[in-house]
Amino acid sequence: MIKMSLGEKVKGFLFNPTDTFNAVKAENLGEAFKYFLILLLIFSILFSLIIGIIGTTMIFFQTTMLFPPPAMMGGGLLAVSFFISSFVGGLIAVIIGSLWLHIWVYLVGGRKGLTQTMKAVMYSCTPTFIVGWIPFINIIAMIWAIIVEIIGIRQLHEISTGRAILAWLISILIPGIVLGLLAYYAWYAGFQATPFPKPS
């Protein structure tokens, strides 16, 4: 197996995910996790900088022009909090997301193990980590990341595209339905508790 550099992987998962997933099929999880951590760190820094700049600008214009230091401090704290939340949140999300997705991958016929599912999820984050911190472009990055993840499931588990799509859809639909029901219940409970004026 020829070991790919970080740059080669980034380029491959962005523009030729099928062949790139084939190339990393025999790779251990440690390599994928190292790749994921590096890109997550870069993304978290860039994302927090964008948030910090936006936050500083908003706070600056909402406060008096005579006191710019508090505005700068507020934007800085906002950037730090977003950096921590995006980095830690990314680590938690990739682990929980991989475990949840693997249940459905296994049920549709994927038998190559949890490691391959985790690799598919980690590598599929490439588009989001590379350009997902840019406003508006991040929408395209998220869509491409979904496609890359489905391709990864297909290639690494050696199942059909249809089965890979089915596994991904189920993993998204079930939490979506549950959250929708909870939101409806919360709305309905609030609606029932709202007092209405009695007719005179």
mmCIF file of C-alpha atoms in Angstrom:
data_model
loop_
_atom_site.group_PDB
_atom_site.id
_atom_site.type_symbol
_atom_site.label_atom_id
_atom_site.label_comp_id
_atom_site.label_asym_id
_atom_site.label_seq_id
_atom_site.Cartn_x
_atom_site.Cartn_y
_atom_site.Cartn_z
ATOM 1 C CA MET A 1 0.000 0.000 0.000
ATOM 2 C CA ILE A 2 1.382 3.399 -1.032
ATOM 3 C CA LYS A 3 0.903 5.926 1.766
ATOM 4 C CA MET A 4 -0.795 9.120 0.609
ATOM 5 C CA SER A 5 0.258 12.513 1.911
ATOM 6 C CA LEU A 6 -2.242 14.835 3.573
ATOM 7 C CA GLY A 7 -2.337 17.049 0.494
ATOM 8 C CA GLU A 8 -2.960 14.091 -1.803
ATOM 9 C CA LYS A 9 -5.814 12.929 0.394
ATOM 10 C CA VAL A 10 -7.410 16.372 0.492
ATOM 11 C CA LYS A 11 -7.243 16.672 -3.287
ATOM 12 C CA GLY A 12 -8.459 13.112 -3.751
ATOM 13 C CA PHE A 13 -11.474 13.327 -1.436
ATOM 14 C CA LEU A 14 -12.460 16.660 -2.959
ATOM 15 C CA PHE A 15 -12.205 15.699 -6.620
ATOM 16 C CA ASN A 16 -11.897 11.910 -6.905
ATOM 17 C CA PRO A 17 -13.372 10.287 -3.783
ATOM 18 C CA THR A 18 -14.005 6.868 -5.334
ATOM 19 C CA ASP A 19 -10.379 6.149 -6.213
ATOM 20 C CA THR A 20 -9.146 7.803 -3.021
ATOM 21 C CA PHE A 21 -11.343 5.623 -0.812
ATOM 22 C CA ASN A 22 -10.068 2.588 -2.693
ATOM 23 C CA ALA A 23 -6.517 3.739 -1.977
ATOM 24 C CA VAL A 24 -7.112 4.046 1.787
ATOM 25 C CA LYS A 25 -9.175 0.879 2.159
ATOM 26 C CA ALA A 26 -6.320 -1.035 3.824
ATOM 27 C CA GLU A 27 -5.251 1.953 5.897
ATOM 28 C CA ASN A 28 -5.591 1.733 9.694
ATOM 29 C CA LEU A 29 -7.950 3.939 11.677
ATOM 30 C CA GLY A 30 -5.075 5.851 13.264
ATOM 31 C CA GLU A 31 -4.094 7.409 9.934
ATOM 32 C CA ALA A 32 -7.660 8.502 9.256
ATOM 33 C CA PHE A 33 -8.015 9.916 12.764
ATOM 34 C CA LYS A 34 -4.766 11.886 12.450
ATOM 35 C CA TYR A 35 -5.974 13.329 9.139
ATOM 36 C CA PHE A 36 -9.329 14.195 10.716
ATOM 37 C CA LEU A 37 -7.714 15.918 13.712
ATOM 38 C CA ILE A 38 -5.437 18.080 11.561
ATOM 39 C CA LEU A 39 -8.264 19.275 9.329
ATOM 40 C CA LEU A 40 -10.618 19.737 12.287
ATOM 41 C CA LEU A 41 -8.015 21.916 14.018
ATOM 42 C CA ILE A 42 -7.527 24.062 10.904
ATOM 43 C CA PHE A 43 -11.284 24.356 10.387
ATOM 44 C CA SER A 44 -11.888 25.283 14.038
ATOM 45 C CA ILE A 45 -9.261 28.039 13.876
ATOM 46 C CA LEU A 46 -10.593 29.524 10.628
ATOM 47 C CA PHE A 47 -14.232 29.194 11.696
ATOM 48 C CA SER A 48 -13.583 30.852 15.062
ATOM 49 C CA LEU A 49 -11.681 33.689 13.360
ATOM 50 C CA ILE A 50 -14.631 34.372 11.048
ATOM 51 C CA ILE A 51 -17.042 34.301 13.993
ATOM 52 C CA GLY A 52 -14.698 36.517 16.010
ATOM 53 C CA ILE A 53 -14.464 39.104 13.223
ATOM 54 C CA ILE A 54 -18.231 39.138 12.709
ATOM 55 C CA GLY A 55 -18.849 39.257 16.455
ATOM 56 C CA THR A 56 -16.350 42.064 17.004
ATOM 57 C CA THR A 57 -17.883 44.108 14.184
ATOM 58 C CA MET A 58 -21.416 43.683 15.515
ATOM 59 C CA ILE A 59 -20.452 44.438 19.112
ATOM 60 C CA PHE A 60 -18.349 47.415 18.003
ATOM 61 C CA PHE A 61 -21.240 49.071 16.183
ATOM 62 C CA GLN A 62 -23.741 48.219 18.900
ATOM 63 C CA THR A 63 -21.624 49.849 21.605
ATOM 64 C CA THR A 64 -20.350 53.392 21.803
ATOM 65 C CA MET A 65 -17.444 54.260 19.546
ATOM 66 C CA LEU A 66 -15.631 55.648 22.608
ATOM 67 C CA PHE A 67 -15.042 52.160 24.033
ATOM 68 C CA PRO A 68 -13.648 49.864 21.304
ATOM 69 C CA PRO A 69 -11.603 47.626 23.705
ATOM 70 C CA PRO A 70 -14.722 45.941 25.191
ATOM 71 C CA ALA A 71 -15.897 45.217 21.664
ATOM 72 C CA MET A 72 -12.576 43.635 20.776
ATOM 73 C CA MET A 73 -12.653 41.603 23.981
ATOM 74 C CA GLY A 74 -16.198 40.424 23.305
ATOM 75 C CA GLY A 75 -15.298 39.283 19.806
ATOM 76 C CA GLY A 76 -12.191 37.523 21.095
ATOM 77 C CA LEU A 77 -14.125 35.611 23.753
ATOM 78 C CA LEU A 78 -16.691 34.657 21.139
ATOM 79 C CA ALA A 79 -13.934 33.325 18.871
ATOM 80 C CA VAL A 80 -12.364 31.271 21.669
ATOM 81 C CA SER A 81 -15.706 29.780 22.684
ATOM 82 C CA PHE A 82 -16.496 28.829 19.086
ATOM 83 C CA PHE A 83 -13.045 27.286 18.644
ATOM 84 C CA ILE A 84 -13.484 25.077 21.700
ATOM 85 C CA SER A 85 -17.055 24.121 20.840
ATOM 86 C CA SER A 86 -16.290 23.332 17.189
ATOM 87 C CA PHE A 87 -13.182 21.276 17.985
ATOM 88 C CA VAL A 88 -14.631 19.317 20.909
ATOM 89 C CA GLY A 89 -18.011 19.072 19.207
ATOM 90 C CA GLY A 90 -16.366 17.729 16.056
ATOM 91 C CA LEU A 91 -14.612 14.975 17.993
ATOM 92 C CA ILE A 92 -17.784 13.938 19.797
ATOM 93 C CA ALA A 93 -19.899 14.130 16.643
ATOM 94 C CA VAL A 94 -17.594 11.940 14.539
ATOM 95 C CA ILE A 95 -17.556 9.197 17.183
ATOM 96 C CA ILE A 96 -21.285 9.182 17.930
ATOM 97 C CA GLY A 97 -22.169 9.707 14.272
ATOM 98 C CA SER A 98 -19.986 6.810 13.153
ATOM 99 C CA LEU A 99 -21.440 4.432 15.749
ATOM 100 C CA TRP A 100 -24.997 5.395 14.831
ATOM 101 C CA LEU A 101 -24.388 5.171 11.088
ATOM 102 C CA HIS A 102 -22.655 1.808 11.417
ATOM 103 C CA ILE A 103 -25.814 0.236 12.833
ATOM 104 C CA TRP A 104 -27.628 0.931 9.583
ATOM 105 C CA VAL A 105 -24.648 0.164 7.381
ATOM 106 C CA TYR A 106 -24.503 -3.259 9.013
ATOM 107 C CA LEU A 107 -28.239 -3.809 8.568
ATOM 108 C CA VAL A 108 -28.064 -3.058 4.833
ATOM 109 C CA GLY A 109 -25.200 -5.495 4.345
ATOM 110 C CA GLY A 110 -21.966 -3.693 5.244
ATOM 111 C CA ARG A 111 -19.709 -6.272 6.870
ATOM 112 C CA LYS A 112 -16.264 -4.649 6.758
ATOM 113 C CA GLY A 113 -16.357 -3.434 10.338
ATOM 114 C CA LEU A 114 -16.800 -0.250 12.341
ATOM 115 C CA THR A 115 -13.321 0.939 11.381
ATOM 116 C CA GLN A 116 -14.330 1.342 7.739
ATOM 117 C CA THR A 117 -17.471 3.258 8.693
ATOM 118 C CA MET A 118 -15.449 5.612 10.873
ATOM 119 C CA LYS A 119 -12.952 6.146 8.062
ATOM 120 C CA ALA A 120 -15.792 6.968 5.672
ATOM 121 C CA VAL A 121 -17.233 9.512 8.104
ATOM 122 C CA MET A 122 -13.869 11.097 8.956
ATOM 123 C CA TYR A 123 -12.699 11.434 5.376
ATOM 124 C CA SER A 124 -16.094 12.694 4.213
ATOM 125 C CA CYS A 125 -15.602 15.767 6.412
ATOM 126 C CA THR A 126 -12.907 16.996 4.004
ATOM 127 C CA PRO A 127 -15.121 19.396 1.967
ATOM 128 C CA THR A 128 -16.597 20.894 5.138
ATOM 129 C CA PHE A 129 -13.222 21.337 6.808
ATOM 130 C CA ILE A 130 -11.578 22.850 3.728
ATOM 131 C CA VAL A 131 -14.210 25.422 2.690
ATOM 132 C CA GLY A 132 -17.037 24.950 5.200
ATOM 133 C CA TRP A 133 -15.880 27.966 7.222
ATOM 134 C CA ILE A 134 -16.673 30.293 4.296
ATOM 135 C CA PRO A 135 -20.220 31.733 4.472
ATOM 136 C CA PHE A 136 -22.599 30.541 1.716
ATOM 137 C CA ILE A 137 -19.985 28.240 0.177
ATOM 138 C CA ASN A 138 -20.390 26.041 3.252
ATOM 139 C CA ILE A 139 -23.793 24.920 1.956
ATOM 140 C CA ILE A 140 -22.182 23.428 -1.154
ATOM 141 C CA ALA A 141 -19.449 21.895 1.011
ATOM 142 C CA MET A 142 -22.020 20.188 3.237
ATOM 143 C CA ILE A 143 -23.847 18.694 0.253
ATOM 144 C CA TRP A 144 -20.596 17.414 -1.250
ATOM 145 C CA ALA A 145 -19.582 15.995 2.136
ATOM 146 C CA ILE A 146 -22.782 13.924 2.192
ATOM 147 C CA ILE A 147 -22.031 12.574 -1.280
ATOM 148 C CA VAL A 148 -18.447 11.763 -0.284
ATOM 149 C CA GLU A 149 -19.685 9.931 2.816
ATOM 150 C CA ILE A 150 -22.067 7.788 0.767
ATOM 151 C CA ILE A 151 -19.273 7.005 -1.687
ATOM 152 C CA GLY A 152 -17.032 6.098 1.247
ATOM 153 C CA ILE A 153 -19.596 3.703 2.695
ATOM 154 C CA ARG A 154 -20.044 2.096 -0.706
ATOM 155 C CA GLN A 155 -16.356 1.681 -1.456
ATOM 156 C CA LEU A 156 -15.079 0.709 1.987
ATOM 157 C CA HIS A 157 -17.906 -1.726 2.743
ATOM 158 C CA GLU A 158 -18.139 -2.935 -0.853
ATOM 159 C CA ILE A 159 -21.905 -2.546 -1.097
ATOM 160 C CA SER A 160 -24.106 -0.988 -3.774
ATOM 161 C CA THR A 161 -24.767 2.735 -4.040
ATOM 162 C CA GLY A 162 -28.431 2.127 -3.243
ATOM 163 C CA ARG A 163 -27.606 0.335 0.002
ATOM 164 C CA ALA A 164 -25.152 3.056 1.005
ATOM 165 C CA ILE A 165 -27.765 5.752 0.359
ATOM 166 C CA LEU A 166 -30.374 3.755 2.293
ATOM 167 C CA ALA A 167 -28.092 3.428 5.326
ATOM 168 C CA TRP A 168 -27.360 7.152 5.275
ATOM 169 C CA LEU A 169 -31.025 8.115 4.857
ATOM 170 C CA ILE A 170 -32.174 5.929 7.749
ATOM 171 C CA SER A 171 -29.454 7.345 9.999
ATOM 172 C CA ILE A 172 -30.748 10.858 9.258
ATOM 173 C CA LEU A 173 -34.497 10.230 9.101
ATOM 174 C CA ILE A 174 -34.889 8.478 12.451
ATOM 175 C CA PRO A 175 -33.327 11.300 14.536
ATOM 176 C CA GLY A 176 -35.210 13.812 12.372
ATOM 177 C CA ILE A 177 -38.556 12.132 13.056
ATOM 178 C CA VAL A 178 -37.827 11.856 16.783
ATOM 179 C CA LEU A 179 -36.821 15.527 17.018
ATOM 180 C CA GLY A 180 -39.878 16.512 15.000
ATOM 181 C CA LEU A 181 -42.188 14.613 17.361
ATOM 182 C CA LEU A 182 -40.492 16.139 20.404
ATOM 183 C CA ALA A 183 -40.836 19.628 18.921
ATOM 184 C CA TYR A 184 -44.510 19.001 18.155
ATOM 185 C CA TYR A 185 -45.100 17.696 21.681
ATOM 186 C CA ALA A 186 -43.386 20.746 23.189
ATOM 187 C CA TRP A 187 -45.448 23.072 20.994
ATOM 188 C CA TYR A 188 -48.681 21.233 21.769
ATOM 189 C CA ALA A 189 -47.961 21.226 25.522
ATOM 190 C CA GLY A 190 -47.268 24.957 25.397
ATOM 191 C CA PHE A 191 -50.409 25.537 23.336
ATOM 192 C CA GLN A 192 -52.535 23.623 25.849
ATOM 193 C CA ALA A 193 -51.025 25.532 28.756
ATOM 194 C CA THR A 194 -51.688 28.940 27.179
ATOM 195 C CA PRO A 195 -54.702 30.610 28.816
ATOM 196 C CA PHE A 196 -57.269 32.007 26.407
ATOM 197 C CA PRO A 197 -59.531 34.945 27.239
ATOM 198 C CA LYS A 198 -63.054 33.914 28.090
ATOM 199 C CA PRO A 199 -65.845 35.445 26.017
ATOM 200 C CA SER A 200 -67.668 38.207 27.846
#
